[in-house]
XYZ file of C-alpha atoms in Angstrom:
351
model
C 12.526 -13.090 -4.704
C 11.300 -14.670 -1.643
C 10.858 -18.275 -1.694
C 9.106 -20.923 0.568
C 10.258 -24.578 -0.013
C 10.288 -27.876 2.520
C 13.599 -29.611 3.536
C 14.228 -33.510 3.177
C 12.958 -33.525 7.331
C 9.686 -32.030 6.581
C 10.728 -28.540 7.470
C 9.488 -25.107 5.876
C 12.278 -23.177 4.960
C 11.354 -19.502 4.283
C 14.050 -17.540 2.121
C 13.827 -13.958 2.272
C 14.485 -11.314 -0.917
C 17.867 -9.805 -1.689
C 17.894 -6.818 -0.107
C 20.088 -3.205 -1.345
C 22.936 -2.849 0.367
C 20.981 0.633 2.800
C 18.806 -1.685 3.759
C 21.059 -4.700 4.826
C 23.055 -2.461 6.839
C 19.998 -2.255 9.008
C 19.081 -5.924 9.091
C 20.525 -8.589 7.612
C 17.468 -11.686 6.731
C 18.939 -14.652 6.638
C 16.621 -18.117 5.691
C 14.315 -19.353 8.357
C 13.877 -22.929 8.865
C 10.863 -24.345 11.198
C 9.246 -21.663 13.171
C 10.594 -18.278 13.144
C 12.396 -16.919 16.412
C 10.997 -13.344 17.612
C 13.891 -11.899 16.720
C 13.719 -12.709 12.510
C 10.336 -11.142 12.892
C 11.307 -8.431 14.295
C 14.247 -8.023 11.968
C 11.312 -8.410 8.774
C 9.135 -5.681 10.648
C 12.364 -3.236 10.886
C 13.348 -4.104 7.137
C 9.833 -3.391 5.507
C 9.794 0.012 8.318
C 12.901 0.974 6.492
C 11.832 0.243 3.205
C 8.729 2.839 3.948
C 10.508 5.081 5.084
C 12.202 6.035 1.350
C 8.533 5.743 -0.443
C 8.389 9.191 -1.258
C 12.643 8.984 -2.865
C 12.177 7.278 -6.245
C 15.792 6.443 -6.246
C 16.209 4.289 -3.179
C 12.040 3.040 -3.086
C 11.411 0.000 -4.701
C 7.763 -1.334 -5.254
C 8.657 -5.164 -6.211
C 11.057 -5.104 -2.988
C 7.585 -3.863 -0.992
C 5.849 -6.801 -2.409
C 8.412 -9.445 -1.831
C 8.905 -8.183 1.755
C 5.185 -8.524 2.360
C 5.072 -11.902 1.038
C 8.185 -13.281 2.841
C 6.148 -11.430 6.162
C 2.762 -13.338 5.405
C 4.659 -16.531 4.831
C 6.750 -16.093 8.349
C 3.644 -15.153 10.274
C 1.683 -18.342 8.564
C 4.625 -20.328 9.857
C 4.113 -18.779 13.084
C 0.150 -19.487 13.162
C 0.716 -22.738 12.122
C 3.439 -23.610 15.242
C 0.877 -22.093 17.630
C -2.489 -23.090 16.204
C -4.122 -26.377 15.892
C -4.997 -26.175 11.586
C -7.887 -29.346 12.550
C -10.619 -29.066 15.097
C -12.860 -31.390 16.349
C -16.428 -30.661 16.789
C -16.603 -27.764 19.520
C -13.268 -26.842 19.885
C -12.193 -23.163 19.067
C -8.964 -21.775 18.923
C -8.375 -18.910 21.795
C -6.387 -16.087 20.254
C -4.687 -14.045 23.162
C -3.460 -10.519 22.225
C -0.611 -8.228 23.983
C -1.091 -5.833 26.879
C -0.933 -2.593 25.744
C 0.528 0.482 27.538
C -1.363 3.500 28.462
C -0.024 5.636 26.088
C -1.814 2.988 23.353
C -5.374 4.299 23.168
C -8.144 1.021 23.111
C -8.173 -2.399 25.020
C -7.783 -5.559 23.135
C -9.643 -8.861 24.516
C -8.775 -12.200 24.133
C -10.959 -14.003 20.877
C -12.434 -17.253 20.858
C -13.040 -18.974 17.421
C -13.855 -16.622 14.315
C -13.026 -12.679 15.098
C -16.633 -9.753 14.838
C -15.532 -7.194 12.790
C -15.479 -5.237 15.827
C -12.512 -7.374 17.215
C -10.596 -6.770 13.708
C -10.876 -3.239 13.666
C -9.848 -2.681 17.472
C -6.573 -4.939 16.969
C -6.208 -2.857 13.541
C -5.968 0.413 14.979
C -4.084 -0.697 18.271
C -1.326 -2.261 15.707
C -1.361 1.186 13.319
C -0.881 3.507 16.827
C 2.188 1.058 17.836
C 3.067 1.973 14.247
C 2.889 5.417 14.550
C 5.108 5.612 17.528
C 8.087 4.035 15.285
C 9.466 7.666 14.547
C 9.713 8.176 18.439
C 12.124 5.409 19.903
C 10.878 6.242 23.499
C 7.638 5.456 23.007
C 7.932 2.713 20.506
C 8.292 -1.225 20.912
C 9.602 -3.149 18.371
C 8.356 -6.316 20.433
C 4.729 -4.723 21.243
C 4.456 -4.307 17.775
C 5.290 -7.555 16.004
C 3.368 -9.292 18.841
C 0.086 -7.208 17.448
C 1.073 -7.649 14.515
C 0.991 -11.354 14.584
C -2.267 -10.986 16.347
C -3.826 -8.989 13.918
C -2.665 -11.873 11.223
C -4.357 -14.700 13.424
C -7.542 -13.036 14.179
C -7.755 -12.394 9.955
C -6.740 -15.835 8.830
C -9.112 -17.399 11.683
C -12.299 -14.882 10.210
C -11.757 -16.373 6.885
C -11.005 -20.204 7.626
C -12.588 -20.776 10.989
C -15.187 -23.651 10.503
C -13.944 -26.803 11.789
C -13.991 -28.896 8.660
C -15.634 -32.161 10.849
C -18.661 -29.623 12.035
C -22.038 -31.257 11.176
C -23.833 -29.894 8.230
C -27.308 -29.482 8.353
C -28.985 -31.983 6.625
C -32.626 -32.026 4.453
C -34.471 -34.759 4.840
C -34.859 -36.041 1.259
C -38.045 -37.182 1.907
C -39.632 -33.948 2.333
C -38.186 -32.350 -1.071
C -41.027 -33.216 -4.086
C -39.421 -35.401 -7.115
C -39.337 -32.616 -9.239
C -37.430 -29.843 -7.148
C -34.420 -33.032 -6.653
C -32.645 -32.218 -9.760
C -32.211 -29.102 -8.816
C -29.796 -30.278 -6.214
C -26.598 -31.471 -6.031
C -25.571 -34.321 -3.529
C -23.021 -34.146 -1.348
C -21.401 -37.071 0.805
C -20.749 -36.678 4.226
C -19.161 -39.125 7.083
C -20.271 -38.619 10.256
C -17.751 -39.401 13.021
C -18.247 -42.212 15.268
C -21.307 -43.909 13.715
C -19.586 -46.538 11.644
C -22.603 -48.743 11.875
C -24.931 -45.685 9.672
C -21.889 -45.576 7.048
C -22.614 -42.489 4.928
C -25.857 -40.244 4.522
C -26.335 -38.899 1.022
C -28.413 -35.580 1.639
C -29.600 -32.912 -0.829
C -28.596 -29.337 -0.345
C -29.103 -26.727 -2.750
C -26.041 -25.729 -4.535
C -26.167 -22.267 -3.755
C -25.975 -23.348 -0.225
C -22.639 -24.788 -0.129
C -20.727 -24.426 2.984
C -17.530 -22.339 2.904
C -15.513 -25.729 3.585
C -15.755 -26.554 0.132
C -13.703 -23.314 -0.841
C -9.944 -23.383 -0.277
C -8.995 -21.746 2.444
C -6.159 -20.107 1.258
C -8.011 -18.920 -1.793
C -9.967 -16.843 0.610
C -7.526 -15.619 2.785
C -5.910 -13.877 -0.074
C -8.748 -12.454 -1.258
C -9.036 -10.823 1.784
C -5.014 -9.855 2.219
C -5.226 -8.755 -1.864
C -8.644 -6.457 -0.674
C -6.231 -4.886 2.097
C -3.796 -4.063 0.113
C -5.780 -2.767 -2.315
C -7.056 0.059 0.362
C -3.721 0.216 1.698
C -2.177 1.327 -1.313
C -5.166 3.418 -2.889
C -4.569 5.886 0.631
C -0.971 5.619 -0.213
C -1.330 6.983 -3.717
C -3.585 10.000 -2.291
C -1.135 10.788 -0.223
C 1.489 10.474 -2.630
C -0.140 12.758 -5.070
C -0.993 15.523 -2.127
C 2.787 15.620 -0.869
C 3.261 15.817 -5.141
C 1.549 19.063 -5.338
C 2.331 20.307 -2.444
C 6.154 19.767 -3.260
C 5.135 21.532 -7.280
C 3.752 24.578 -5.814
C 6.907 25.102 -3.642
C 8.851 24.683 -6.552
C 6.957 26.792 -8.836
C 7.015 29.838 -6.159
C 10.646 29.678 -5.755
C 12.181 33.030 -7.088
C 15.558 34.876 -7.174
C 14.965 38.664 -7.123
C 17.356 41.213 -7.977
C 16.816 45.117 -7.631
C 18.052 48.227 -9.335
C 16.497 51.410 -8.488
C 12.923 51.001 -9.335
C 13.678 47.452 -11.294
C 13.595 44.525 -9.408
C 14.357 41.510 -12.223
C 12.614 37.990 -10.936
C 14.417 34.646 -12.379
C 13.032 31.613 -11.710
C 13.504 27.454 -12.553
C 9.476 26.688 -13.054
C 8.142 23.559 -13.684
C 5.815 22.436 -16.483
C 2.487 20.050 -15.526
C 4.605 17.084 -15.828
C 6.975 18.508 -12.863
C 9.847 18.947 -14.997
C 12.182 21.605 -14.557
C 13.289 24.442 -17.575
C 16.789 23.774 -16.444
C 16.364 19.868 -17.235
C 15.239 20.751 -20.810
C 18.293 23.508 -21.235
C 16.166 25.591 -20.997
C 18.102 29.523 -19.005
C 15.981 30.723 -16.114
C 13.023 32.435 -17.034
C 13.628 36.223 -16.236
C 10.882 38.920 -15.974
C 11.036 42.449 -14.445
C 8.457 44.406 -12.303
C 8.598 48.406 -12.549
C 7.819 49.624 -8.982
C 6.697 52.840 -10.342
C 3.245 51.442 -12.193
C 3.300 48.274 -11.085
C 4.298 47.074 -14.707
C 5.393 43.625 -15.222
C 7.529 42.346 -18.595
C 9.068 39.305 -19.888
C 12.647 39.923 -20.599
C 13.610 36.780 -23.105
C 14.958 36.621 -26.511
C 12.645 35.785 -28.968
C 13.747 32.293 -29.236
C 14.320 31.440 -25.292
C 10.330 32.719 -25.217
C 9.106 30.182 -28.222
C 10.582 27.641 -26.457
C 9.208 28.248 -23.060
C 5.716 28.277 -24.929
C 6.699 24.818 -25.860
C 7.981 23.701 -22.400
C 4.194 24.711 -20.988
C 2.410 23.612 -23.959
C 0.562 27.084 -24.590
C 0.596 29.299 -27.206
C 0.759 26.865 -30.065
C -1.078 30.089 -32.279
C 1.870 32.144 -31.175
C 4.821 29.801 -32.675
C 5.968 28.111 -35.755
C 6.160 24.449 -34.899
C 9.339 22.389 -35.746
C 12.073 20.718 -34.233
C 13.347 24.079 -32.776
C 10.038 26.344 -32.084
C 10.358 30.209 -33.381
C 8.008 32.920 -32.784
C 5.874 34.584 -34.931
C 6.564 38.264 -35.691
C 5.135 40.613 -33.648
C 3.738 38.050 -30.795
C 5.889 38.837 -28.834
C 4.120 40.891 -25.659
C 1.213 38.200 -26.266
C 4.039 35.453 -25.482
C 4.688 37.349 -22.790
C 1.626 38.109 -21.204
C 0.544 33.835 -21.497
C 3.756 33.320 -19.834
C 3.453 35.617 -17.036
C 0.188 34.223 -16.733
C 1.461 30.630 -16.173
C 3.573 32.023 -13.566
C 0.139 33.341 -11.900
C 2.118 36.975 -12.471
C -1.556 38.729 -13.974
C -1.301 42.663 -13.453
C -0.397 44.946 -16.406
């Protein structure tokens, strides 16, 4: 589990998640104290590449890893923000947030931003920072440096849309003299100082509640809203295409056949898979075997009684056609039924 602590001198010391011994023979991430060098970035950004790489291989892929990677990332790149970026403004200063050069073969420009990103600005660096990303399975094309420069810029421009309002800006103030007596309660009071008018002290001024400026919420508190909100989307489009690749993998499976052929016989046996993707073979199940008659075009299950029962039971059909129990046996004389709802399953209609 990745951990963030601060040493006796003040430092942030950022300790990475144990990593699986396939991954740490790619990169090994060792604790970073201060601000991170370009090169433990970098190292992050190739683990959590790796890591994504396996997503679709439930043996090596592991979700809490993903997490903990991410986290350890966001806390490097805050360490980064904070070694580059002023976290208190005075009134009418704005931090300038520079981004890389990109090549030609990156489609978009990126400008510099001053003070709190459009949406226009986040989107551009977004999909400047998921081309680099899509280059990573080409290693001529594809920067390792180019892309954890964007993708620290992408993290500034984010964290500065959802915290930058310099907390010594001047609030608008209502004169309390022109709010009636009666409409007062409805408001609270809040204190501000002004800066550099000792001799005025401290203005009390109403503002309605509803009103209150965003320096009142915690900044951090909104930032992960907003990095929770991303990876919400992030990982609903992963799941779709998840489940796509899914099917797409199932109906490969389930139209894989071994065919035999004597004379006018050919004898199909196949290893199909049931809705929940599991194969006959993992239930002990033999292969299912069928023939096809060339002269009629005549298709029949050839299964002992017993083997077809419990294929009925491994697709969860025919429930009329069996008696139920611990081992499933078929009822007398259902047998070309059986056989038809199995061929059936198999998508294997004609006569």
């Amino acid at each position: 589990m990745s951990s963030i602590r601060v040493s006796h001198a003040g430092e942030i010391i950022l300790t990475p998640p144990r990593l699986p011994s396939y991954l740490r023979a790619v990169h090994e991430l060792k604790p970073i104290v201060g601000k991170p060098a370009d090169e433990d970035v970098k190292a992050i950004h190739a683990v959590i590449r790796a890591l994504g790489a396996v997503s679709h291989l439930p043996t090596f892929y592991n979700p809490d890893l993903s997490m903990q990677l991410s986290q350890y990332l966001f806390g490097v790149q805050m360490a980064v923000f904070r070694a580059s970026y002023s976290m208190e403004l005075l009134p009418g200063e704005k931090s300038v947030f520079i981004p890389p050069e990109l090549p030609s073969h990156i489609p978009g420009a990126l400008n510099q931003v001053v003070g709190a990103p459009s949406d226009e600005e986040i989107k551009l660096a977004q999909s400047a920072l998921r081309n680099t990303e899509n280059l990573a399975i080409s290693p001529q094309l594809f920067d390792a440096d180019l892309s954890m420069r964007l993708s620290q810029h992408f993290f500034n421009i984010q964290f500065a849309a959802g915290r930058f309002v310099p907390k010594t800006e001047p609030k608008e103030s209502y004169p309390a003299a022109s709010q009636p007596a009666h409409e007062i309660k409805e408001y609270s009071t809040i204190t501000h100082e002004l800066p550099n008018l000792h001799d005025e002290g401290r203005r009390s001024c109403p503002v309605p509640e509803v009103e209150q400026s965003p320096q009142e919420l915690s900044e951090i508190a909104q930032l992960g809203e907003m990095i929770v909100k991303a990876i919400k989307e992030a990982t609903s489009e992963t799941k779709n295409v998840l489940e796509s690749m899914n099917r797409v993998l199932t109906l490969i499976k389930q139209d894989q056949s071994t065919v035999g052929c004597t004379g006018e016989y050919y004898q199909v046996f196949k290893n199909p898979l049931n809705q929940q993707g599991v194969a006959a073979s993992e239930c002990g199940l033999p292969q299912l075997r069928y023939e096809y008659l060339n002269k009629g075009y005549r298709y029949h299950l050839w299964m002992s009684p017993d083997h077809t029962a419990r294929y009925l039971k491994f697709f969860g059909i025919g429930d009329n056609l069996i008696h139920d129990g611990e081992e499933p046996k078929l009822i007398d004389g259902m047998g070309d039924e059986a056989g038809r709802l199995i061929l059936a399953k198999l998508g294997v209609t004609r006569p």
